[in-house]
Every structure is written in structure tokens, then in C-alpha cells.
Short mmCIF file of C-alpha atoms in Angstrom, two decimals:
data_model
loop_
_atom_site.label_atom_id
_atom_site.label_comp_id
_atom_site.label_asym_id
_atom_site.label_seq_id
_atom_site.Cartn_x
_atom_site.Cartn_y
_atom_site.Cartn_z
CA MET A 1 -27.74 -7.09 -15.30
CA ARG A 2 -27.21 -4.04 -12.26
CA ILE A 3 -23.79 -4.79 -11.19
CA LEU A 4 -22.06 -2.82 -8.70
CA ILE A 5 -18.87 -1.91 -8.72
CA ALA A 6 -17.17 0.31 -5.51
CA MET A 7 -13.27 1.12 -4.01
CA MET A 8 -12.67 1.62 -0.96
CA LYS A 9 -9.10 1.19 0.31
CA HIS A 10 -6.57 2.13 3.32
CA GLU A 11 -3.84 -0.06 4.65
CA THR A 12 -4.04 1.73 8.26
CA ASN A 13 -1.25 2.06 10.81
CA THR A 14 -2.45 1.54 13.87
CA PHE A 15 1.49 3.54 15.42
CA SER A 16 1.18 6.23 13.06
CA PRO A 17 0.18 9.99 14.17
CA VAL A 18 -1.60 10.89 11.03
CA VAL A 19 -5.40 11.17 10.86
CA ALA A 20 -7.15 9.25 8.56
CA ASP A 21 -10.69 11.07 8.22
CA TRP A 22 -12.02 12.00 5.48
CA LYS A 23 -10.72 14.95 4.30
CA ARG A 24 -7.70 12.57 3.54
CA PHE A 25 -9.90 10.71 1.48
CA GLN A 26 -10.52 13.55 -0.30
CA ASP A 27 -6.97 15.02 -0.90
CA TRP A 28 -6.37 11.22 -2.50
CA GLY A 29 -9.41 10.94 -4.56
CA ALA A 30 -13.09 10.19 -2.79
CA HIS A 31 -15.52 9.99 -5.43
CA LEU A 32 -19.26 9.43 -5.85
CA GLY A 33 -21.90 8.28 -8.08
CA GLU A 34 -20.49 8.65 -11.93
CA ASP A 35 -17.33 10.84 -10.84
CA ALA A 36 -16.34 7.04 -9.80
CA LEU A 37 -16.88 5.84 -12.62
CA LYS A 38 -15.29 8.65 -14.44
CA ALA A 39 -12.07 8.49 -12.36
CA TYR A 40 -11.19 4.76 -12.45
CA GLU A 41 -12.24 3.87 -16.04
CA GLY A 42 -9.36 3.14 -18.64
CA THR A 43 -7.15 2.75 -15.18
CA ALA A 44 -4.91 -0.54 -14.73
CA MET A 45 -7.15 -0.53 -11.18
CA PRO A 46 -9.25 -3.43 -10.26
CA MET A 47 -12.44 -0.96 -10.16
CA GLY A 48 -10.50 -0.69 -14.49
CA ALA A 49 -11.06 -4.63 -14.78
CA TYR A 50 -14.45 -4.62 -13.21
CA ILE A 51 -16.02 -1.74 -15.18
CA ASP A 52 -14.25 -3.65 -18.35
CA LEU A 53 -16.55 -6.22 -17.41
CA ALA A 54 -19.86 -4.51 -17.08
CA ARG A 55 -19.63 -3.06 -20.59
CA GLU A 56 -18.33 -6.33 -22.40
CA ARG A 57 -21.90 -7.41 -21.16
CA GLY A 58 -23.84 -4.57 -22.04
CA ALA A 59 -24.64 -4.55 -17.88
CA GLU A 60 -26.15 -1.37 -16.00
CA ILE A 61 -22.71 0.35 -13.90
CA VAL A 62 -23.74 1.35 -10.16
CA THR A 63 -20.58 3.12 -8.91
CA PRO A 64 -21.80 4.22 -5.57
CA VAL A 65 -17.98 5.52 -4.37
CA ALA A 66 -14.34 5.32 -5.51
CA ALA A 67 -12.24 6.58 -2.40
CA GLU A 68 -8.66 5.54 -1.23
CA ALA A 69 -6.08 7.94 0.63
CA MET A 70 -2.72 6.80 1.60
CA PRO A 71 -2.10 4.81 4.74
CA ALA A 72 -2.49 6.14 7.70
CA GLY A 73 -3.83 5.66 11.51
CA MET A 74 -7.05 4.77 12.57
CA VAL A 75 -10.27 5.22 10.19
CA THR A 76 -12.57 7.98 11.50
CA THR A 77 -16.31 7.42 12.27
CA GLU A 78 -17.41 9.88 10.18
CA ALA A 79 -14.40 8.40 7.40
CA TYR A 80 -16.00 4.54 7.45
CA ASN A 81 -19.49 6.06 7.33
CA ASN A 82 -18.86 8.12 4.90
CA LEU A 83 -17.66 5.07 2.60
CA VAL A 84 -19.66 2.49 3.43
CA ASN A 85 -23.17 3.29 3.54
CA PRO A 86 -23.19 4.84 -0.15
CA ILE A 87 -22.18 0.73 -0.91
CA LEU A 88 -24.78 -0.15 1.28
CA ASP A 89 -27.76 1.93 -0.03
CA ALA A 90 -26.85 0.69 -4.11
CA VAL A 91 -27.16 -2.84 -2.14
CA ARG A 92 -30.51 -1.90 -0.50
CA GLU A 93 -31.82 -0.71 -3.91
CA GLY A 94 -31.32 -4.04 -5.37
CA VAL A 95 -27.84 -4.97 -8.09
CA ASP A 96 -27.69 -8.28 -9.54
CA CYS A 97 -23.86 -8.74 -8.16
CA ALA A 98 -21.12 -6.67 -5.84
CA MET A 99 -17.47 -6.52 -7.26
CA LEU A 100 -15.35 -4.53 -4.99
CA ASP A 101 -12.31 -3.24 -4.91
CA LEU A 102 -11.16 -3.37 -1.36
CA HIS A 103 -7.26 -3.61 0.58
CA GLY A 104 -7.74 -5.45 3.29
CA ALA A 105 -6.18 -3.34 6.41
CA MET A 106 -8.32 -1.07 7.46
CA VAL A 107 -8.99 -0.19 10.91
CA SER A 108 -11.35 2.02 11.59
CA GLU A 109 -13.21 3.13 14.69
CA VAL A 110 -16.11 1.47 14.34
CA THR A 111 -14.29 -1.84 13.70
CA PRO A 112 -11.10 -3.47 13.23
CA ASP A 113 -11.71 -5.06 10.58
CA GLY A 114 -12.85 -2.73 7.63
CA GLU A 115 -13.75 -4.71 4.95
CA GLY A 116 -15.07 -7.66 6.83
CA THR A 117 -17.75 -5.69 8.27
CA LEU A 118 -18.22 -4.05 5.33
CA LEU A 119 -18.89 -7.46 3.59
CA GLU A 120 -20.87 -8.72 7.05
CA ARG A 121 -23.17 -5.82 6.69
CA ILE A 122 -23.79 -5.71 2.62
CA ARG A 123 -25.00 -9.76 3.19
CA GLU A 124 -27.67 -8.61 6.27
CA ILE A 125 -28.99 -6.75 3.34
CA ASP A 126 -28.93 -9.33 0.47
CA PRO A 127 -27.76 -12.87 1.65
CA ASP A 128 -27.06 -14.63 -1.65
CA LEU A 129 -26.30 -11.64 -3.47
CA PRO A 130 -22.63 -12.78 -5.74
CA ILE A 131 -19.63 -10.68 -4.31
CA ALA A 132 -16.26 -10.55 -5.91
CA VAL A 133 -13.87 -8.72 -3.57
CA THR A 134 -9.46 -8.14 -4.46
CA LEU A 135 -7.41 -6.84 -1.86
CA ASP A 136 -4.08 -5.70 -1.48
CA LEU A 137 -1.25 -8.25 -0.82
CA HIS A 138 -0.53 -6.89 2.06
CA CYS A 139 -4.07 -7.91 3.26
CA ASN A 140 -4.66 -9.27 6.96
CA LEU A 141 -7.72 -11.99 6.01
CA THR A 142 -10.78 -12.56 8.51
CA ASP A 143 -12.85 -14.99 8.44
CA LYS A 144 -15.40 -12.46 8.23
CA MET A 145 -14.27 -11.22 4.77
CA VAL A 146 -13.86 -14.70 3.51
CA SER A 147 -17.81 -15.83 4.93
CA ASN A 148 -19.36 -12.94 3.44
CA CYS A 149 -17.97 -12.54 -0.40
CA THR A 150 -18.43 -15.22 -3.17
CA THR A 151 -15.05 -15.15 -4.70
CA LEU A 152 -11.74 -13.45 -3.82
CA ILE A 153 -7.95 -12.75 -4.53
CA GLY A 154 -5.10 -10.24 -3.68
CA TYR A 155 -2.74 -8.95 -5.94
CA LYS A 156 0.73 -11.15 -6.63
CA THR A 157 3.59 -8.34 -6.90
CA TYR A 158 4.74 -6.15 -5.02
CA PRO A 159 5.11 -3.19 -6.28
CA HIS A 160 1.20 -3.56 -7.61
CA VAL A 161 1.15 -4.42 -11.37
CA ASP A 162 -0.83 -6.87 -11.80
CA MET A 163 -4.52 -4.69 -10.02
CA TYR A 164 -6.19 -4.86 -13.48
CA GLU A 165 -5.58 -8.54 -14.51
CA VAL A 166 -6.73 -10.04 -10.76
CA GLY A 167 -9.48 -7.90 -11.02
CA MET A 168 -10.46 -9.44 -14.45
CA GLN A 169 -9.81 -12.47 -12.65
CA ILE A 170 -11.93 -12.91 -9.92
CA GLY A 171 -15.10 -10.51 -12.01
CA ARG A 172 -14.62 -13.62 -14.37
CA ALA A 173 -15.29 -16.02 -12.02
CA LEU A 174 -17.70 -14.51 -9.93
CA LEU A 175 -19.85 -14.04 -13.93
CA ASP A 176 -19.05 -17.71 -14.05
CA SER A 177 -20.86 -18.63 -10.83
CA MET A 178 -23.58 -16.98 -11.91
CA GLU A 179 -23.98 -18.62 -15.19
CA GLY A 180 -23.89 -22.03 -13.12
CA LYS A 181 -19.99 -22.16 -14.81
CA VAL A 182 -18.64 -22.69 -11.72
CA ASP A 183 -19.10 -23.55 -8.06
CA PRO A 184 -16.68 -20.92 -6.07
CA VAL A 185 -15.03 -22.69 -2.83
CA MET A 186 -13.16 -20.84 -0.45
CA SER A 187 -10.89 -22.09 1.58
CA TRP A 188 -8.17 -20.04 3.81
CA GLY A 189 -6.15 -19.73 6.60
CA ASN A 190 -2.85 -17.94 8.36
CA VAL A 191 0.21 -18.84 10.20
CA PRO A 192 1.49 -17.21 13.29
CA LEU A 193 3.99 -14.83 10.84
CA LEU A 194 3.75 -11.71 11.30
CA SER A 195 6.78 -10.81 8.58
CA GLN A 196 7.42 -7.42 7.43
CA THR A 197 6.51 -5.69 4.44
CA LEU A 198 10.08 -4.57 3.40
CA CYS A 199 10.70 -8.59 2.90
CA GLN A 200 7.46 -8.97 0.79
CA GLY A 201 8.94 -7.66 -2.16
CA THR A 202 8.42 -10.32 -5.30
CA ASP A 203 10.90 -9.77 -7.57
CA ASP A 204 12.45 -10.88 -4.13
CA GLU A 205 13.16 -14.11 -1.42
CA PRO A 206 11.39 -15.22 0.81
CA MET A 207 7.87 -14.08 -1.24
CA ALA A 208 8.96 -15.03 -4.71
CA THR A 209 8.39 -18.33 -3.58
CA LEU A 210 5.20 -18.35 -2.28
CA ILE A 211 3.98 -16.27 -5.17
CA ARG A 212 5.95 -19.37 -7.71
CA LEU A 213 3.28 -21.55 -5.55
CA CYS A 214 0.44 -20.06 -6.70
CA ARG A 215 0.73 -19.51 -9.55
CA GLU A 216 1.79 -22.91 -9.87
CA ALA A 217 -1.42 -23.88 -7.88
CA GLU A 218 -4.01 -22.15 -10.51
CA GLN A 219 -2.48 -23.92 -12.98
CA GLU A 220 -4.06 -26.98 -11.46
CA PRO A 221 -7.75 -28.27 -13.34
CA GLY A 222 -10.06 -26.35 -11.24
CA VAL A 223 -8.72 -23.67 -9.22
CA LEU A 224 -10.08 -20.62 -10.14
CA ALA A 225 -7.63 -18.20 -7.47
CA ALA A 226 -4.54 -19.33 -5.99
CA THR A 227 -3.57 -15.69 -2.99
CA ALA A 228 -0.76 -15.99 -0.16
CA PHE A 229 -0.91 -12.15 1.67
CA GLY A 230 2.36 -11.42 2.91
CA GLY A 231 -0.04 -9.37 5.21
CA PHE A 232 0.41 -5.75 7.56
CA ALA A 233 2.10 -5.74 10.37
CA LEU A 234 1.56 -2.85 11.42
CA ALA A 235 -2.08 -3.13 11.88
CA ASP A 236 -2.16 -4.05 15.66
CA MET A 237 -5.72 -6.06 15.03
CA LYS A 238 -6.02 -9.83 16.04
CA ASP A 239 -5.35 -11.03 12.35
CA SER A 240 -2.13 -9.10 10.97
CA GLY A 241 0.10 -11.43 9.33
CA ASN A 242 0.70 -14.16 6.53
CA SER A 243 -2.16 -15.79 4.72
CA VAL A 244 -3.50 -17.95 2.19
CA ILE A 245 -6.51 -18.51 0.40
CA ILE A 246 -8.18 -20.49 -2.28
CA VAL A 247 -10.30 -20.67 -4.75
CA THR A 248 -11.25 -23.95 -6.62
CA ASP A 249 -14.39 -25.04 -8.46
CA GLY A 250 -16.45 -26.78 -6.15
CA ASP A 251 -13.06 -29.06 -4.62
CA ARG A 252 -12.67 -28.34 -1.05
CA ALA A 253 -10.45 -30.84 -0.04
CA GLN A 254 -8.02 -29.35 -2.98
CA ALA A 255 -8.64 -26.33 -1.77
CA ASP A 256 -7.77 -27.16 2.13
CA ARG A 257 -4.68 -28.90 0.20
CA ILE A 258 -3.12 -26.09 -1.64
CA ARG A 259 -3.82 -23.78 1.20
CA ASP A 260 -2.09 -26.32 3.77
CA ARG A 261 1.02 -26.82 1.49
CA ILE A 262 1.99 -22.96 0.81
CA LEU A 263 1.22 -21.91 4.52
CA ALA A 264 3.50 -24.38 5.31
CA LYS A 265 6.10 -23.14 3.02
CA ALA A 266 5.50 -19.85 4.27
CA TRP A 267 5.96 -20.88 7.81
CA GLU A 268 9.25 -22.69 6.87
CA LEU A 269 10.50 -19.13 5.60
CA ARG A 270 9.35 -17.36 8.35
CA GLU A 271 13.43 -16.26 8.97
CA ASP A 272 13.41 -14.36 5.54
CA PHE A 273 10.50 -12.14 6.41
CA ILE A 274 12.08 -10.40 9.12
CA TYR A 275 14.75 -7.35 7.68
CA LYS A 276 18.11 -7.19 9.92
CA HIS A 277 19.35 -3.67 10.39
CA SER A 278 22.68 -2.08 9.85
CA PRO A 279 23.89 1.42 11.50
CA LEU A 280 22.82 5.29 9.23
CA GLU A 281 25.96 6.22 9.33
CA GLU A 282 27.73 2.99 7.97
CA ARG A 283 25.05 2.71 4.83
CA VAL A 284 25.33 6.62 3.73
CA ALA A 285 29.03 5.48 3.83
CA GLU A 286 28.81 2.73 1.60
CA ALA A 287 26.26 5.38 -0.65
CA LYS A 288 29.10 7.88 -0.88
CA THR A 289 31.41 5.43 -3.13
CA MET A 290 29.53 4.64 -5.47
CA THR A 291 29.76 6.29 -8.29
CA ASP A 292 27.59 4.54 -10.82
CA GLY A 293 24.36 6.35 -10.16
CA PRO A 294 21.07 7.16 -9.84
CA VAL A 295 21.65 4.57 -6.49
CA ILE A 296 18.07 4.73 -5.12
CA LEU A 297 18.25 5.26 -1.01
CA LEU A 298 15.52 4.63 0.80
CA ASP A 299 14.20 6.44 3.77
CA HIS A 300 12.07 3.02 4.34
CA ALA A 301 11.47 4.09 8.39
CA ASP A 302 9.13 7.54 7.15
CA ASN A 303 7.10 6.27 4.59
CA CYS A 304 4.02 7.47 3.71
CA GLY A 305 2.80 4.78 1.65
CA SER A 306 2.54 2.73 5.15
CA GLY A 307 1.11 5.20 7.26
CA ALA A 308 4.55 7.41 7.88
CA THR A 309 4.57 11.23 8.42
CA GLN A 310 6.92 12.00 5.84
CA ASP A 311 8.84 14.52 7.17
CA VAL A 312 11.20 13.06 9.50
CA MET A 313 14.39 14.40 8.83
CA THR A 314 17.34 12.09 10.09
CA VAL A 315 18.60 10.22 6.86
CA ILE A 316 18.35 13.81 5.03
CA ALA A 317 20.57 15.52 8.08
CA GLU A 318 22.98 11.93 7.38
CA ILE A 319 23.78 12.85 3.90
CA LEU A 320 23.48 16.02 3.91
CA ARG A 321 26.54 15.62 7.29
CA GLN A 322 28.67 13.12 5.17
CA ASP A 323 28.09 15.44 1.73
CA LEU A 324 26.85 13.66 -0.62
CA GLU A 325 26.29 15.48 -3.79
CA ASP A 326 24.06 15.38 -6.96
CA VAL A 327 21.28 13.66 -4.40
CA ALA A 328 17.10 14.37 -5.42
CA VAL A 329 14.70 13.76 -2.68
CA ALA A 330 10.95 12.59 -3.11
CA ALA A 331 9.58 13.48 -0.63
CA VAL A 332 9.29 15.57 2.64
CA TRP A 333 5.75 16.59 3.47
CA ASP A 334 5.56 20.19 4.67
CA PRO A 335 3.01 22.15 3.93
CA ALA A 336 4.10 24.79 6.07
CA ALA A 337 7.19 25.32 4.39
CA VAL A 338 5.73 25.20 1.14
CA GLN A 339 3.52 28.21 1.80
CA GLU A 340 7.14 29.74 3.03
CA MET A 341 8.50 29.22 -0.10
CA GLN A 342 5.69 30.54 -2.42
CA LYS A 343 5.75 33.78 -0.49
CA ALA A 344 9.68 33.75 -1.01
CA GLY A 345 9.06 33.40 -4.73
CA ILE A 346 11.06 31.51 -7.82
CA GLY A 347 15.01 32.44 -7.69
CA SER A 348 14.58 33.35 -3.71
CA LYS A 349 17.07 32.19 -0.89
CA ILE A 350 15.65 30.98 2.03
CA THR A 351 16.08 29.13 5.15
CA LEU A 352 14.15 27.05 6.22
CA LYS A 353 13.53 24.61 9.28
CA LEU A 354 12.18 21.97 7.36
CA GLY A 355 10.18 18.89 8.21
CA GLY A 356 9.89 17.81 11.61
CA LYS A 357 6.67 18.57 12.55
CA SER A 358 4.98 15.51 13.33
CA ASP A 359 5.56 13.83 17.04
CA MET A 360 4.82 10.43 17.25
CA PRO A 361 4.61 8.78 20.73
CA SER A 362 3.62 5.55 19.43
CA ILE A 363 7.56 5.13 19.33
CA GLY A 364 8.25 7.53 21.93
CA GLU A 365 9.62 10.09 19.55
CA VAL A 366 9.29 13.63 19.12
CA GLY A 367 9.54 15.68 15.70
CA GLU A 368 12.62 17.72 14.79
CA PRO A 369 12.76 20.03 11.81
CA LEU A 370 16.17 20.29 10.10
CA GLU A 371 17.73 24.01 9.53
CA VAL A 372 18.08 23.40 5.46
CA THR A 373 19.21 26.90 3.57
CA GLY A 374 18.98 26.80 -0.86
CA THR A 375 16.67 28.59 -3.39
CA VAL A 376 13.53 28.08 -4.53
CA LYS A 377 14.22 26.12 -7.27
CA VAL A 378 10.37 25.65 -8.43
CA LEU A 379 6.24 26.15 -7.23
CA THR A 380 3.65 23.72 -8.70
CA ASN A 381 0.13 22.94 -8.01
CA GLY A 382 1.25 19.21 -7.49
CA GLU A 383 -0.99 17.50 -9.97
CA TRP A 384 -0.30 14.94 -12.17
CA THR A 385 -0.75 11.58 -14.33
CA VAL A 386 0.47 8.51 -13.81
CA HIS A 387 2.47 6.96 -16.64
CA GLY A 388 4.63 4.04 -15.32
CA PRO A 389 3.05 0.74 -14.46
CA MET A 390 1.33 1.09 -11.04
CA TYR A 391 -1.88 2.58 -10.74
CA THR A 392 -1.54 3.63 -14.59
CA GLY A 393 -3.33 6.74 -15.56
CA VAL A 394 -4.30 7.42 -11.91
CA ASN A 395 -4.30 11.31 -11.49
CA VAL A 396 -2.19 12.73 -8.37
CA PHE A 397 -2.62 15.30 -6.12
CA MET A 398 0.74 16.22 -4.07
CA GLY A 399 -0.98 20.07 -3.02
CA PRO A 400 0.90 22.77 -3.30
CA THR A 401 4.61 21.82 -3.71
CA ALA A 402 8.07 22.90 -3.85
CA VAL A 403 11.74 22.18 -4.59
CA LEU A 404 14.18 23.27 -2.62
CA ASP A 405 18.09 23.25 -4.15
CA THR A 406 20.96 23.66 -1.79
CA GLY A 407 23.28 22.88 -3.85
CA ASN A 408 24.12 19.16 -3.24
CA MET A 409 20.92 18.56 -2.70
CA GLU A 410 17.45 18.27 -4.33
CA ILE A 411 14.61 17.48 -2.27
CA VAL A 412 10.79 17.47 -3.39
CA ILE A 413 8.26 19.45 -0.35
CA VAL A 414 4.69 18.66 -0.83
CA SER A 415 1.48 19.49 1.12
CA ASN A 416 -0.49 16.22 0.56
CA HIS A 417 1.53 12.81 1.59
CA HIS A 418 2.13 10.74 -1.28
CA GLU A 419 4.77 7.99 -1.60
CA PRO A 420 7.17 7.79 -4.57
CA TRP A 421 6.49 5.52 -6.87
CA ASP A 422 6.56 6.38 -10.03
CA ILE A 423 9.23 8.96 -11.90
CA GLY A 424 6.32 11.90 -11.78
CA VAL A 425 7.30 12.74 -8.68
CA PHE A 426 10.55 14.53 -9.97
CA THR A 427 9.45 15.01 -13.50
CA SER A 428 6.62 16.71 -12.39
CA VAL A 429 8.59 19.49 -10.52
CA GLY A 430 10.87 19.30 -13.82
CA ILE A 431 14.37 17.21 -11.99
CA GLN A 432 15.37 14.42 -14.31
CA PRO A 433 15.79 11.64 -11.89
CA GLN A 434 17.47 9.36 -14.45
CA HIS A 435 20.66 12.07 -13.71
CA LYS A 436 20.86 12.02 -10.64
CA ARG A 437 23.80 10.16 -8.80
CA TYR A 438 21.41 9.60 -5.85
CA LEU A 439 17.82 9.42 -5.47
CA VAL A 440 16.10 9.70 -1.80
CA LEU A 441 12.77 7.82 -1.22
CA LYS A 442 10.97 7.39 1.14
CA SER A 443 10.11 4.55 0.19
CA ARG A 444 10.10 1.12 0.50
CA ILE A 445 9.08 -1.49 -2.26
CA HIS A 446 6.61 -0.05 -4.02
CA TYR A 447 9.55 3.01 -5.64
CA ARG A 448 10.39 -0.46 -7.77
CA ALA A 449 7.41 0.33 -9.99
CA GLY A 450 8.85 3.88 -11.35
CA PHE A 451 12.58 3.95 -10.24
CA ALA A 452 13.87 -0.16 -10.75
CA PRO A 453 14.72 0.69 -14.26
CA ILE A 454 17.07 3.05 -13.76
CA GLY A 455 18.45 2.90 -10.38
CA LYS A 456 21.79 1.60 -10.60
CA ALA A 457 21.66 0.12 -7.20
CA THR A 458 19.70 0.59 -3.84
CA LEU A 459 20.52 0.73 -0.22
CA THR A 460 18.01 0.73 2.97
CA LEU A 461 18.56 3.95 5.21
CA ASP A 462 17.44 3.08 8.86
CA GLY A 463 16.06 5.86 10.02
CA LYS A 464 13.37 7.14 12.61
CA GLY A 465 9.33 7.05 11.50
CA VAL A 466 6.55 5.28 12.33
CA THR A 467 7.13 2.40 9.48
CA THR A 468 10.02 0.98 11.03
CA SER A 469 11.06 -2.49 10.52
CA ASP A 470 12.64 -2.77 14.09
CA ASN A 471 9.62 -4.48 16.32
CA ASN A 472 11.23 -3.64 19.65
CA LEU A 473 10.11 -0.08 19.48
CA LEU A 474 6.72 -0.96 18.49
CA ASP A 475 4.07 -1.69 21.66
CA TYR A 476 1.64 -5.15 19.95
CA LYS A 477 -1.20 -4.70 22.32
CA ASN A 478 -3.98 -7.10 19.97
CA VAL A 479 -2.66 -8.96 17.37
CA ARG A 480 -2.80 -12.95 18.31
CA ARG A 481 -0.02 -14.28 20.01
CA PRO A 482 2.37 -16.31 20.48
CA ILE A 483 3.09 -14.96 16.85
CA TYR A 484 6.94 -14.84 15.58
CA PRO A 485 8.11 -12.69 15.46
CA LEU A 486 6.91 -10.97 18.95
CA ASP A 487 7.86 -14.27 19.87
CA LEU A 488 10.42 -17.22 19.90
CA ILE A 489 8.26 -20.26 18.67
CA ASN A 490 9.40 -23.10 16.70
CA GLU A 491 6.33 -24.69 15.75
CA ALA A 492 3.03 -23.52 13.30
#
């Protein structure tokens, strides 16, 4: 058996000014051929699961590409072609099946449905090719995705700590179908609900209820997979929003029934999927009264893990203004500041105009650097390996990295965007986060993978940025309408 295994991932924030070009994929890790196999074999990724399944069967493994970039704006034509063409070439050469590790919210200059278009083009080459697909919980599911694969599943955790397990689950279903053991049929649908990522943590309501319903469904005889997608609201494309897909063994009526039950519950809980805001200065003042640390302070509107610039200084400025002590920040993106600190050298006192290098025209904001003075404490190359439960075994490349110590605050400054979902963002530069009073993280929910075990409390701080949860700041042009909460509608 000859199995094609590939990874192509990007969560596109169409409001982001950050360019998703080929270099951005290379900065994270764009691997071709044997390098792709070496990069992901033994990791807790869907691709790692696919490779293990292929090894079990003694199959020949074809890995044309494994590439991911931190979320950003629209994927360029060059980058999209560099991702898709190696996969299509491998299909043309002939394979028995394909197992694909995709995201589900890729918008490119070529197509608003990056994954659906890839699958469609694969099927144009080989209409009967068995295809298994894993998708992120934040997938904006489309008919093109479903119509052009054999089996499909999404993660049931956010933070995504079950990626290997879902890869195993859907990969086995595909192989079983090829052996005639099962006959997968899929039923999917969506509701007019544009829920916010900050309200999709699977340990929290309302998402916890939808996940519970999916797990219960998978206990029913004949159900191969059940997925409730939260969707990614910051990708302004037609199908953005909450959706459900059920895969059963030949029983479409069963799949339809389960799908409708879970979609109805998602719509019933729609108000709980919308974040409620609080004034920034009040939340920071509340944090100041909390003495048992670490207290995690989320600068969620500037989360590069959803496409933000990671250089907005609004929250950091307010924390400094209110004189919070013993603070560590991960991370500010400012390659120029890192270069200045490298020139100054470790131990030097330096004044920087930190961050604020990026304008954000989609929300009417201009970059505003913050002048800070401190000591250059650490300089590194920004490379480390994840040992926590999310992206386990994957190498991280933050680029040249520095730590600025202002006295009250240690700020990790990076040259490549990286969301802090693992404590390695601190430990790799010599900071012990468990002993800090406050941890400021430019993250939403993924921080929980590494930091929930050490955090004593968590506060969301509503700063500025293109991952805002304030719909009033975003000008949607392409999403289907009417849709809640952009439109007040009572029936799905």
C-alpha cells in the first residue's frame, strides 16, 4: 500500500495586516519530502498518527509536504501553490489513499476555501481516491470539503491536545473502509452563528455541552465520528461559523438525526458564544488586588495565534501604569528591538520604543510604540522543543529572542510570531513562570495547555488588536447573512 500523508495548515484572519507568504510558512517549518516525514514522525500531531498507522501496515509512505504558519492574513498565491502542488503531484504519481492534516479556515488569494479547493483538485485527478481529513476545531466547514473526501473529523479539545487521537480515529476509519469493514457516509450542516473563539474553550460552557453530545454520539453503534466545529469568525468568508459533521457506517438517517440534534443545541446556546467586555483599567486594578500567583492576564485581542500583530502595547502600558510587580510577558513581536538589544549586549541598560510597529487599518488603528527602559537580561536564538500536551515534540522557532527586564516586568521579545501555549516560551529564556506573580500572555485559550496547571486565576484584558472580540470593530463583507450576532435573528 502506498499512502500519501501531508499537512497544510493556516488559520486565516482576513482582518490581519500580517502577510501569510511562503517565508511565514518557512519560519514556522515548511518541510518537503523526507524532511516532512522526519519532522512529524513521533509527534502528537494528526500527521504523527497517520505515519504510525502507515507503519503498522508496512505501507510505503509518501510525504510531499508538511507546512504550517502562525495565523495571519490571506495566504499568498505563491504560498498556496507551494503547499498544494506537491500534494497534487504525488496524487498524479499514484497513491492508494491520502491522509491529510488540514486546518479548515484557510483563505488565500487563490480561493476563499483553501482546504476545499485542495480536496476538489485532488478528486479531479483521482475521483475515487480514499481520503481522510483532520480539521481544527476552528474549521469553517464547507460543502466542498465534505464532498471531496471519504471521512472527516475535527478536534474535540481547545486547547488542541487530542490531535493525535483524532488522527488515529479517522485514519483507522479510512483504512477500515478500504478493507470493506465500514461504509462511511457523512452528514453536515451549520447554523447562522458566528461564535467567538474566546468562548469556545472545551472545558467551558457552551462548547463543553456540544463536545459532550459528540462524545455521546460516538458511543452509538455505527457512528464513526462526530464533530462540532466552533468555526473561526475572523475569517470573513461565506461559511464562517458553527457547524457539525457526523460520519456513520452506512446510515445517513442516523447521521442526519445526530447532526440536527447537536446543531439545535448550538443555536439554543448562541448567546453564550458571545464574549462580554470589561474596561481594561478596571480589570488591571482587579488583578492588582490578587496576591496569590501566578495570575494569568490574557491580552487576547493581540493573539498572534489568531492572526494578530503581537506588537500592540495597550495592555502592557496599562499594567506598567498601575505598577503591577513581578510580571512576565510572552511575547512581544519586535525584531528591530531584538537587534538593538543584541547590539547593546547582555547586562546593558537600554531605552526602547517597543512594539507598535504594525498599523491595523481593518480596525482603524495605527501602531503605537511604548517607550520602556530596562536591562538586557537574555539573548537567545529562540529555538526550543515543546514538551507540553499541545504540539508535543514539535520544534519551535521564535527567531532571535531577547528578554528586557524593566524591574517590575520581564518582557520576552521575539522575531517570529509565536503564541504562548507552552511554558517553554519562558523556560527557554530562563524565566520560571510558576514563580511569577503575573503572567501576561498574548493568547486566548491555547495558553491553558501549558499554563493552566500553574495558574491560580485568569483574567481577560480587553486591549486593542485584530483578534478583538468586539464585532462592532469588524467590517464583514463576505460571510453569509443574516448571521448572529451581526444580525438579531430568532430562528435558525
